[in-house]
């Protein structure tokens, strides 16, 4: 009887030992399947999305920053036009400034809530207006204009870091003899008007 019990126990141990390699082989067989599933999930995750990463505001420049600096006398930290997209001398221009948290006015305006100062929005539009009124064929006019006045200025919404301040200036009156130019200026973030004003610019002598 004791011999029979011993034989049964021995058979059970051998059976367990034989079962272990089967379990290991099962684990090895299923591991590649799990790996392929993980790769498939990652691939599906990469394919999802709206494709918005290809629709940023990086529009082709008619005048890039180097050309702008050849026209305007302003330099860091007061050059507020990054690109000109459309332009016709003496008539109009469209350009923009990318507003970032690294702009030097944000630490003080305001520390708890960064908002681009309204007067700098007007200044940015005036700089774009200067590009409209300066004759590119006249070297004496380059870097040589001044802000003459602002009328009917309104601010509609705050401009904050991450916004693209899109601007348009249209000449309404241009006395080339006296070097005085009046224009209607508007600034947008998306489809919303954030600032508008009537500007007067004066050619330097």
PDB file of N, CA and C in Angstrom, residues 36-123:
ATOM      1  N   UNK A  36       2.996  41.863 -31.292  1.00  0.00           N
ATOM      2  CA  UNK A  36       2.392  42.343 -32.534  1.00  0.00           C
ATOM      3  C   UNK A  36       1.146  43.167 -32.259  1.00  0.00           C
ATOM      4  N   UNK A  37       0.382  42.756 -31.240  1.00  0.00           N
ATOM      5  CA  UNK A  37      -0.814  43.520 -30.878  1.00  0.00           C
ATOM      6  C   UNK A  37      -0.427  44.923 -30.413  1.00  0.00           C
ATOM      7  N   UNK A  38       0.654  45.027 -29.581  1.00  0.00           N
ATOM      8  CA  UNK A  38       1.101  46.336 -29.091  1.00  0.00           C
ATOM      9  C   UNK A  38       1.542  47.220 -30.243  1.00  0.00           C
ATOM     10  N   UNK A  39       2.270  46.636 -31.197  1.00  0.00           N
ATOM     11  CA  UNK A  39       2.704  47.403 -32.363  1.00  0.00           C
ATOM     12  C   UNK A  39       1.506  47.878 -33.163  1.00  0.00           C
ATOM     13  N   UNK A  40       0.508  47.016 -33.316  1.00  0.00           N
ATOM     14  CA  UNK A  40      -0.694  47.383 -34.068  1.00  0.00           C
ATOM     15  C   UNK A  40      -1.433  48.524 -33.391  1.00  0.00           C
ATOM     16  N   UNK A  41      -1.522  48.483 -32.053  1.00  0.00           N
ATOM     17  CA  UNK A  41      -2.203  49.553 -31.313  1.00  0.00           C
ATOM     18  C   UNK A  41      -1.471  50.865 -31.484  1.00  0.00           C
ATOM     19  N   UNK A  42      -0.128  50.824 -31.401  1.00  0.00           N
ATOM     20  CA  UNK A  42       0.643  52.045 -31.578  1.00  0.00           C
ATOM     21  C   UNK A  42       0.459  52.604 -32.988  1.00  0.00           C
ATOM     22  N   UNK A  43       0.455  51.730 -33.978  1.00  0.00           N
ATOM     23  CA  UNK A  43       0.270  52.182 -35.359  1.00  0.00           C
ATOM     24  C   UNK A  43      -1.089  52.836 -35.546  1.00  0.00           C
ATOM     25  N   UNK A  44      -2.111  52.252 -34.944  1.00  0.00           N
ATOM     26  CA  UNK A  44      -3.442  52.845 -35.042  1.00  0.00           C
ATOM     27  C   UNK A  44      -3.469  54.201 -34.354  1.00  0.00           C
ATOM     28  N   UNK A  45      -2.777  54.343 -33.221  1.00  0.00           N
ATOM     29  CA  UNK A  45      -2.740  55.620 -32.515  1.00  0.00           C
ATOM     30  C   UNK A  45      -2.065  56.697 -33.332  1.00  0.00           C
ATOM     31  N   UNK A  46      -0.996  56.342 -34.036  1.00  0.00           N
ATOM     32  CA  UNK A  46      -0.293  57.310 -34.866  1.00  0.00           C
ATOM     33  C   UNK A  46      -1.151  57.748 -36.056  1.00  0.00           C
ATOM     34  N   UNK A  47      -1.973  56.864 -36.563  1.00  0.00           N
ATOM     35  CA  UNK A  47      -2.785  57.183 -37.737  1.00  0.00           C
ATOM     36  C   UNK A  47      -3.970  58.077 -37.383  1.00  0.00           C
ATOM     37  N   UNK A  48      -4.379  58.061 -36.104  1.00  0.00           N
ATOM     38  CA  UNK A  48      -5.546  58.846 -35.713  1.00  0.00           C
ATOM     39  C   UNK A  48      -5.199  60.330 -35.660  1.00  0.00           C
ATOM     40  N   UNK A  49      -6.204  61.182 -35.766  1.00  0.00           N
ATOM     41  CA  UNK A  49      -5.996  62.622 -35.646  1.00  0.00           C
ATOM     42  C   UNK A  49      -6.586  63.356 -36.836  1.00  0.00           C
ATOM     43  N   UNK A  50      -6.608  64.694 -36.724  1.00  0.00           N
ATOM     44  CA  UNK A  50      -7.245  65.518 -37.746  1.00  0.00           C
ATOM     45  C   UNK A  50      -6.272  66.024 -38.798  1.00  0.00           C
ATOM     46  N   UNK A  51      -4.971  65.838 -38.549  1.00  0.00           N
ATOM     47  CA  UNK A  51      -3.979  66.379 -39.476  1.00  0.00           C
ATOM     48  C   UNK A  51      -3.743  67.860 -39.301  1.00  0.00           C
ATOM     49  N   UNK A  52      -4.148  68.397 -38.146  1.00  0.00           N
ATOM     50  CA  UNK A  52      -4.036  69.836 -37.912  1.00  0.00           C
ATOM     51  C   UNK A  52      -2.586  70.305 -37.871  1.00  0.00           C
ATOM     52  N   UNK A  53      -1.652  69.346 -37.626  1.00  0.00           N
ATOM     53  CA  UNK A  53      -0.245  69.743 -37.548  1.00  0.00           C
ATOM     54  C   UNK A  53       0.278  70.280 -38.880  1.00  0.00           C
ATOM     55  N   UNK A  54      -0.432  70.032 -39.959  1.00  0.00           N
ATOM     56  CA  UNK A  54       0.002  70.536 -41.265  1.00  0.00           C
ATOM     57  C   UNK A  54      -0.729  71.816 -41.668  1.00  0.00           C
ATOM     58  N   UNK A  55      -1.542  72.362 -40.771  1.00  0.00           N
ATOM     59  CA  UNK A  55      -2.364  73.512 -41.110  1.00  0.00           C
ATOM     60  C   UNK A  55      -2.035  74.723 -40.250  1.00  0.00           C
ATOM     61  N   UNK A  56      -0.762  74.866 -39.872  1.00  0.00           N
ATOM     62  CA  UNK A  56      -0.356  75.985 -39.038  1.00  0.00           C
ATOM     63  C   UNK A  56      -0.313  77.303 -39.805  1.00  0.00           C
ATOM     64  N   UNK A  57      -0.007  78.406 -39.101  1.00  0.00           N
ATOM     65  CA  UNK A  57      -0.033  79.736 -39.720  1.00  0.00           C
ATOM     66  C   UNK A  57       1.266  80.103 -40.425  1.00  0.00           C
ATOM     67  N   UNK A  58       2.075  79.121 -40.808  1.00  0.00           N
ATOM     68  CA  UNK A  58       3.354  79.394 -41.440  1.00  0.00           C
ATOM     69  C   UNK A  58       3.159  79.704 -42.926  1.00  0.00           C
ATOM     70  N   UNK A  59       2.578  80.881 -43.193  1.00  0.00           N
ATOM     71  CA  UNK A  59       2.241  81.255 -44.561  1.00  0.00           C
ATOM     72  C   UNK A  59       3.449  81.827 -45.297  1.00  0.00           C
ATOM     73  N   UNK A  60       3.462  81.651 -46.603  1.00  0.00           N
ATOM     74  CA  UNK A  60       4.584  82.091 -47.416  1.00  0.00           C
ATOM     75  C   UNK A  60       4.696  83.609 -47.382  1.00  0.00           C
ATOM     76  N   UNK A  61       5.904  84.095 -47.166  1.00  0.00           N
ATOM     77  CA  UNK A  61       6.123  85.531 -47.019  1.00  0.00           C
ATOM     78  C   UNK A  61       6.362  86.195 -48.372  1.00  0.00           C
ATOM     79  N   UNK A  62       5.705  87.334 -48.579  1.00  0.00           N
ATOM     80  CA  UNK A  62       6.057  88.199 -49.698  1.00  0.00           C
ATOM     81  C   UNK A  62       7.305  88.996 -49.342  1.00  0.00           C
ATOM     82  N   UNK A  63       7.344  89.425 -48.064  1.00  0.00           N
ATOM     83  CA  UNK A  63       8.544  90.067 -47.511  1.00  0.00           C
ATOM     84  C   UNK A  63       8.872  89.369 -46.192  1.00  0.00           C
ATOM     85  N   UNK A  64      10.066  88.791 -46.103  1.00  0.00           N
ATOM     86  CA  UNK A  64      10.448  88.118 -44.866  1.00  0.00           C
ATOM     87  C   UNK A  64      11.090  89.109 -43.907  1.00  0.00           C
ATOM     88  N   UNK A  65      11.548  88.616 -42.775  1.00  0.00           N
ATOM     89  CA  UNK A  65      12.046  89.517 -41.724  1.00  0.00           C
ATOM     90  C   UNK A  65      13.270  90.301 -42.174  1.00  0.00           C
ATOM     91  N   UNK A  66      14.115  89.711 -43.024  1.00  0.00           N
ATOM     92  CA  UNK A  66      15.285  90.433 -43.513  1.00  0.00           C
ATOM     93  C   UNK A  66      14.881  91.616 -44.383  1.00  0.00           C
ATOM     94  N   UNK A  67      13.918  91.412 -45.258  1.00  0.00           N
ATOM     95  CA  UNK A  67      13.426  92.507 -46.102  1.00  0.00           C
ATOM     96  C   UNK A  67      12.735  93.575 -45.262  1.00  0.00           C
ATOM     97  N   UNK A  68      12.004  93.129 -44.239  1.00  0.00           N
ATOM     98  CA  UNK A  68      11.330  94.086 -43.356  1.00  0.00           C
ATOM     99  C   UNK A  68      12.346  94.965 -42.645  1.00  0.00           C
ATOM    100  N   UNK A  69      13.445  94.374 -42.189  1.00  0.00           N
ATOM    101  CA  UNK A  69      14.461  95.159 -41.494  1.00  0.00           C
ATOM    102  C   UNK A  69      15.203  96.110 -42.430  1.00  0.00           C
ATOM    103  N   UNK A  70      15.177  95.831 -43.727  1.00  0.00           N
ATOM    104  CA  UNK A  70      15.761  96.768 -44.690  1.00  0.00           C
ATOM    105  C   UNK A  70      14.872  97.991 -44.892  1.00  0.00           C
ATOM    106  N   UNK A  71      13.589  97.861 -44.531  1.00  0.00           N
ATOM    107  CA  UNK A  71      12.637  98.955 -44.710  1.00  0.00           C
ATOM    108  C   UNK A  71      12.423  99.728 -43.415  1.00  0.00           C
ATOM    109  N   UNK A  72      12.213  98.999 -42.313  1.00  0.00           N
ATOM    110  CA  UNK A  72      11.892  99.629 -41.031  1.00  0.00           C
ATOM    111  C   UNK A  72      13.159  99.873 -40.203  1.00  0.00           C
ATOM    112  N   UNK A  73      13.180 100.960 -39.438  1.00  0.00           N
ATOM    113  CA  UNK A  73      14.336 101.220 -38.561  1.00  0.00           C
ATOM    114  C   UNK A  73      14.276 100.446 -37.248  1.00  0.00           C
ATOM    115  N   UNK A  74      13.150  99.835 -36.938  1.00  0.00           N
ATOM    116  CA  UNK A  74      12.953  99.172 -35.650  1.00  0.00           C
ATOM    117  C   UNK A  74      13.787  97.901 -35.540  1.00  0.00           C
ATOM    118  N   UNK A  75      14.212  97.616 -34.311  1.00  0.00           N
ATOM    119  CA  UNK A  75      14.952  96.400 -34.000  1.00  0.00           C
ATOM    120  C   UNK A  75      14.466  95.845 -32.671  1.00  0.00           C
ATOM    121  N   UNK A  76      14.953  94.657 -32.320  1.00  0.00           N
ATOM    122  CA  UNK A  76      14.565  94.043 -31.048  1.00  0.00           C
ATOM    123  C   UNK A  76      14.817  95.029 -29.901  1.00  0.00           C
ATOM    124  N   UNK A  77      13.867  95.149 -28.979  1.00  0.00           N
ATOM    125  CA  UNK A  77      12.631  94.358 -28.849  1.00  0.00           C
ATOM    126  C   UNK A  77      11.395  95.054 -29.428  1.00  0.00           C
ATOM    127  N   UNK A  78      11.612  95.961 -30.374  1.00  0.00           N
ATOM    128  CA  UNK A  78      10.488  96.784 -30.817  1.00  0.00           C
ATOM    129  C   UNK A  78      10.098  96.568 -32.269  1.00  0.00           C
ATOM    130  N   UNK A  79      10.652  95.566 -32.910  1.00  0.00           N
ATOM    131  CA  UNK A  79      10.207  95.229 -34.263  1.00  0.00           C
ATOM    132  C   UNK A  79       9.030  94.273 -34.143  1.00  0.00           C
ATOM    133  N   UNK A  80       7.852  94.696 -34.590  1.00  0.00           N
ATOM    134  CA  UNK A  80       6.611  93.978 -34.297  1.00  0.00           C
ATOM    135  C   UNK A  80       5.899  93.438 -35.539  1.00  0.00           C
ATOM    136  N   UNK A  81       6.615  93.337 -36.640  1.00  0.00           N
ATOM    137  CA  UNK A  81       6.067  92.698 -37.851  1.00  0.00           C
ATOM    138  C   UNK A  81       7.023  91.576 -38.236  1.00  0.00           C
ATOM    139  N   UNK A  82       6.520  90.351 -38.294  1.00  0.00           N
ATOM    140  CA  UNK A  82       7.362  89.204 -38.630  1.00  0.00           C
ATOM    141  C   UNK A  82       7.380  88.908 -40.129  1.00  0.00           C
ATOM    142  N   UNK A  83       6.242  89.054 -40.771  1.00  0.00           N
ATOM    143  CA  UNK A  83       6.147  88.771 -42.200  1.00  0.00           C
ATOM    144  C   UNK A  83       5.108  89.673 -42.860  1.00  0.00           C
ATOM    145  N   UNK A  84       5.338  89.958 -44.121  1.00  0.00           N
ATOM    146  CA  UNK A  84       4.337  90.634 -44.959  1.00  0.00           C
ATOM    147  C   UNK A  84       3.874  89.628 -46.003  1.00  0.00           C
ATOM    148  N   UNK A  85       2.563  89.417 -46.072  1.00  0.00           N
ATOM    149  CA  UNK A  85       1.984  88.417 -46.968  1.00  0.00           C
ATOM    150  C   UNK A  85       1.498  89.025 -48.276  1.00  0.00           C
ATOM    151  N   UNK A  86       0.920  90.231 -48.183  1.00  0.00           N
ATOM    152  CA  UNK A  86       0.448  90.945 -49.373  1.00  0.00           C
ATOM    153  C   UNK A  86       0.866  92.405 -49.239  1.00  0.00           C
ATOM    154  N   UNK A  87       1.158  93.012 -50.370  1.00  0.00           N
ATOM    155  CA  UNK A  87       1.639  94.405 -50.318  1.00  0.00           C
ATOM    156  C   UNK A  87       1.524  95.055 -51.692  1.00  0.00           C
ATOM    157  N   UNK A  88       1.062  96.295 -51.679  1.00  0.00           N
ATOM    158  CA  UNK A  88       1.090  97.120 -52.878  1.00  0.00           C
ATOM    159  C   UNK A  88       1.419  98.540 -52.440  1.00  0.00           C
ATOM    160  N   UNK A  89       2.512  99.049 -52.952  1.00  0.00           N
ATOM    161  CA  UNK A  89       2.992 100.364 -52.522  1.00  0.00           C
ATOM    162  C   UNK A  89       1.908 101.428 -52.646  1.00  0.00           C
ATOM    163  N   UNK A  90       1.725 102.177 -51.558  1.00  0.00           N
ATOM    164  CA  UNK A  90       0.779 103.283 -51.544  1.00  0.00           C
ATOM    165  C   UNK A  90      -0.673 102.879 -51.446  1.00  0.00           C
ATOM    166  N   UNK A  91      -0.946 101.550 -51.307  1.00  0.00           N
ATOM    167  CA  UNK A  91      -2.341 101.108 -51.265  1.00  0.00           C
ATOM    168  C   UNK A  91      -2.668 100.275 -50.022  1.00  0.00           C
ATOM    169  N   UNK A  92      -1.993  99.158 -49.843  1.00  0.00           N
ATOM    170  CA  UNK A  92      -2.343  98.319 -48.697  1.00  0.00           C
ATOM    171  C   UNK A  92      -1.232  97.312 -48.421  1.00  0.00           C
ATOM    172  N   UNK A  93      -1.332  96.677 -47.252  1.00  0.00           N
ATOM    173  CA  UNK A  93      -0.442  95.559 -46.908  1.00  0.00           C
ATOM    174  C   UNK A  93      -1.141  94.669 -45.894  1.00  0.00           C
ATOM    175  N   UNK A  94      -0.803  93.382 -45.939  1.00  0.00           N
ATOM    176  CA  UNK A  94      -1.259  92.401 -44.956  1.00  0.00           C
ATOM    177  C   UNK A  94      -0.023  91.729 -44.380  1.00  0.00           C
ATOM    178  N   UNK A  95       0.056  91.694 -43.068  1.00  0.00           N
ATOM    179  CA  UNK A  95       1.205  91.063 -42.418  1.00  0.00           C
ATOM    180  C   UNK A  95       0.815  90.550 -41.048  1.00  0.00           C
ATOM    181  N   UNK A  96       1.783  89.936 -40.369  1.00  0.00           N
ATOM    182  CA  UNK A  96       1.447  89.413 -39.043  1.00  0.00           C
ATOM    183  C   UNK A  96       2.633  89.389 -38.100  1.00  0.00           C
ATOM    184  N   UNK A  97       2.285  89.313 -36.830  1.00  0.00           N
ATOM    185  CA  UNK A  97       3.259  89.087 -35.759  1.00  0.00           C
ATOM    186  C   UNK A  97       2.840  87.852 -34.982  1.00  0.00           C
ATOM    187  N   UNK A  98       3.782  86.931 -34.777  1.00  0.00           N
ATOM    188  CA  UNK A  98       3.538  85.778 -33.914  1.00  0.00           C
ATOM    189  C   UNK A  98       3.808  86.201 -32.468  1.00  0.00           C
ATOM    190  N   UNK A  99       2.798  86.137 -31.647  1.00  0.00           N
ATOM    191  CA  UNK A  99       2.903  86.563 -30.253  1.00  0.00           C
ATOM    192  C   UNK A  99       3.351  85.363 -29.417  1.00  0.00           C
ATOM    193  N   UNK A 100       4.471  85.488 -28.711  1.00  0.00           N
ATOM    194  CA  UNK A 100       4.974  84.397 -27.880  1.00  0.00           C
ATOM    195  C   UNK A 100       5.207  84.886 -26.456  1.00  0.00           C
ATOM    196  N   UNK A 101       5.251  83.945 -25.535  1.00  0.00           N
ATOM    197  CA  UNK A 101       5.471  84.288 -24.133  1.00  0.00           C
ATOM    198  C   UNK A 101       6.865  84.859 -23.916  1.00  0.00           C
ATOM    199  N   UNK A 102       7.765  84.682 -24.885  1.00  0.00           N
ATOM    200  CA  UNK A 102       9.115  85.230 -24.784  1.00  0.00           C
ATOM    201  C   UNK A 102       9.187  86.705 -25.138  1.00  0.00           C
ATOM    202  N   UNK A 103       8.100  87.302 -25.643  1.00  0.00           N
ATOM    203  CA  UNK A 103       8.104  88.739 -25.888  1.00  0.00           C
ATOM    204  C   UNK A 103       8.399  89.467 -24.582  1.00  0.00           C
ATOM    205  N   UNK A 104       9.268  90.472 -24.668  1.00  0.00           N
ATOM    206  CA  UNK A 104       9.834  91.053 -23.437  1.00  0.00           C
ATOM    207  C   UNK A 104       8.842  91.852 -22.607  1.00  0.00           C
ATOM    208  N   UNK A 105       7.665  92.162 -23.142  1.00  0.00           N
ATOM    209  CA  UNK A 105       6.708  92.960 -22.374  1.00  0.00           C
ATOM    210  C   UNK A 105       5.824  92.115 -21.464  1.00  0.00           C
ATOM    211  N   UNK A 106       5.784  90.793 -21.670  1.00  0.00           N
ATOM    212  CA  UNK A 106       4.867  89.961 -20.890  1.00  0.00           C
ATOM    213  C   UNK A 106       5.213  89.844 -19.401  1.00  0.00           C
ATOM    214  N   UNK A 107       6.487  89.830 -19.000  1.00  0.00           N
ATOM    215  CA  UNK A 107       6.760  89.730 -17.563  1.00  0.00           C
ATOM    216  C   UNK A 107       6.127  90.858 -16.739  1.00  0.00           C
ATOM    217  N   UNK A 108       5.933  92.021 -17.382  1.00  0.00           N
ATOM    218  CA  UNK A 108       5.333  93.133 -16.642  1.00  0.00           C
ATOM    219  C   UNK A 108       3.901  93.427 -17.023  1.00  0.00           C
ATOM    220  N   UNK A 109       3.376  92.751 -18.053  1.00  0.00           N
ATOM    221  CA  UNK A 109       2.023  93.077 -18.544  1.00  0.00           C
ATOM    222  C   UNK A 109       1.272  91.798 -18.919  1.00  0.00           C
ATOM    223  N   UNK A 110       0.745  91.060 -18.006  1.00  0.00           N
ATOM    224  CA  UNK A 110       0.839  91.223 -16.562  1.00  0.00           C
ATOM    225  C   UNK A 110       1.465  89.956 -15.994  1.00  0.00           C
ATOM    226  N   UNK A 111       2.111  90.033 -14.820  1.00  0.00           N
ATOM    227  CA  UNK A 111       2.742  88.828 -14.260  1.00  0.00           C
ATOM    228  C   UNK A 111       1.760  87.675 -14.055  1.00  0.00           C
ATOM    229  N   UNK A 112       0.530  87.975 -13.675  1.00  0.00           N
ATOM    230  CA  UNK A 112      -0.454  86.932 -13.400  1.00  0.00           C
ATOM    231  C   UNK A 112      -1.298  86.556 -14.609  1.00  0.00           C
ATOM    232  N   UNK A 113      -1.293  87.415 -15.643  1.00  0.00           N
ATOM    233  CA  UNK A 113      -2.073  87.125 -16.849  1.00  0.00           C
ATOM    234  C   UNK A 113      -1.451  87.874 -18.024  1.00  0.00           C
ATOM    235  N   UNK A 114      -0.766  87.131 -18.884  1.00  0.00           N
ATOM    236  CA  UNK A 114      -0.026  87.748 -19.988  1.00  0.00           C
ATOM    237  C   UNK A 114      -0.983  88.256 -21.065  1.00  0.00           C
ATOM    238  N   UNK A 115      -0.957  89.566 -21.312  1.00  0.00           N
ATOM    239  CA  UNK A 115      -1.773  90.192 -22.352  1.00  0.00           C
ATOM    240  C   UNK A 115      -0.894  91.174 -23.116  1.00  0.00           C
ATOM    241  N   UNK A 116      -0.917  91.106 -24.442  1.00  0.00           N
ATOM    242  CA  UNK A 116      -0.145  92.050 -25.247  1.00  0.00           C
ATOM    243  C   UNK A 116      -0.711  93.455 -25.073  1.00  0.00           C
ATOM    244  N   UNK A 117       0.126  94.421 -24.713  1.00  0.00           N
ATOM    245  CA  UNK A 117      -0.377  95.790 -24.530  1.00  0.00           C
ATOM    246  C   UNK A 117      -1.056  96.316 -25.782  1.00  0.00           C
ATOM    247  N   UNK A 118      -2.193  96.986 -25.588  1.00  0.00           N
ATOM    248  CA  UNK A 118      -2.936  97.517 -26.718  1.00  0.00           C
ATOM    249  C   UNK A 118      -2.136  98.521 -27.528  1.00  0.00           C
ATOM    250  N   UNK A 119      -1.323  99.334 -26.860  1.00  0.00           N
ATOM    251  CA  UNK A 119      -0.537 100.336 -27.592  1.00  0.00           C
ATOM    252  C   UNK A 119       0.476  99.669 -28.513  1.00  0.00           C
ATOM    253  N   UNK A 120       0.942  98.463 -28.140  1.00  0.00           N
ATOM    254  CA  UNK A 120       1.879  97.757 -29.008  1.00  0.00           C
ATOM    255  C   UNK A 120       1.163  97.111 -30.195  1.00  0.00           C
ATOM    256  N   UNK A 121      -0.093  96.780 -30.020  1.00  0.00           N
ATOM    257  CA  UNK A 121      -0.875  96.322 -31.168  1.00  0.00           C
ATOM    258  C   UNK A 121      -1.004  97.453 -32.196  1.00  0.00           C
ATOM    259  N   UNK A 122      -1.250  98.662 -31.701  1.00  0.00           N
ATOM    260  CA  UNK A 122      -1.337  99.820 -32.588  1.00  0.00           C
ATOM    261  C   UNK A 122       0.020 100.094 -33.229  1.00  0.00           C
ATOM    262  N   UNK A 123       1.081  99.983 -32.443  1.00  0.00           N
ATOM    263  CA  UNK A 123       2.430 100.178 -32.973  1.00  0.00           C
ATOM    264  C   UNK A 123       2.739  99.170 -34.079  1.00  0.00           C
TER     265      UNK A 123
END
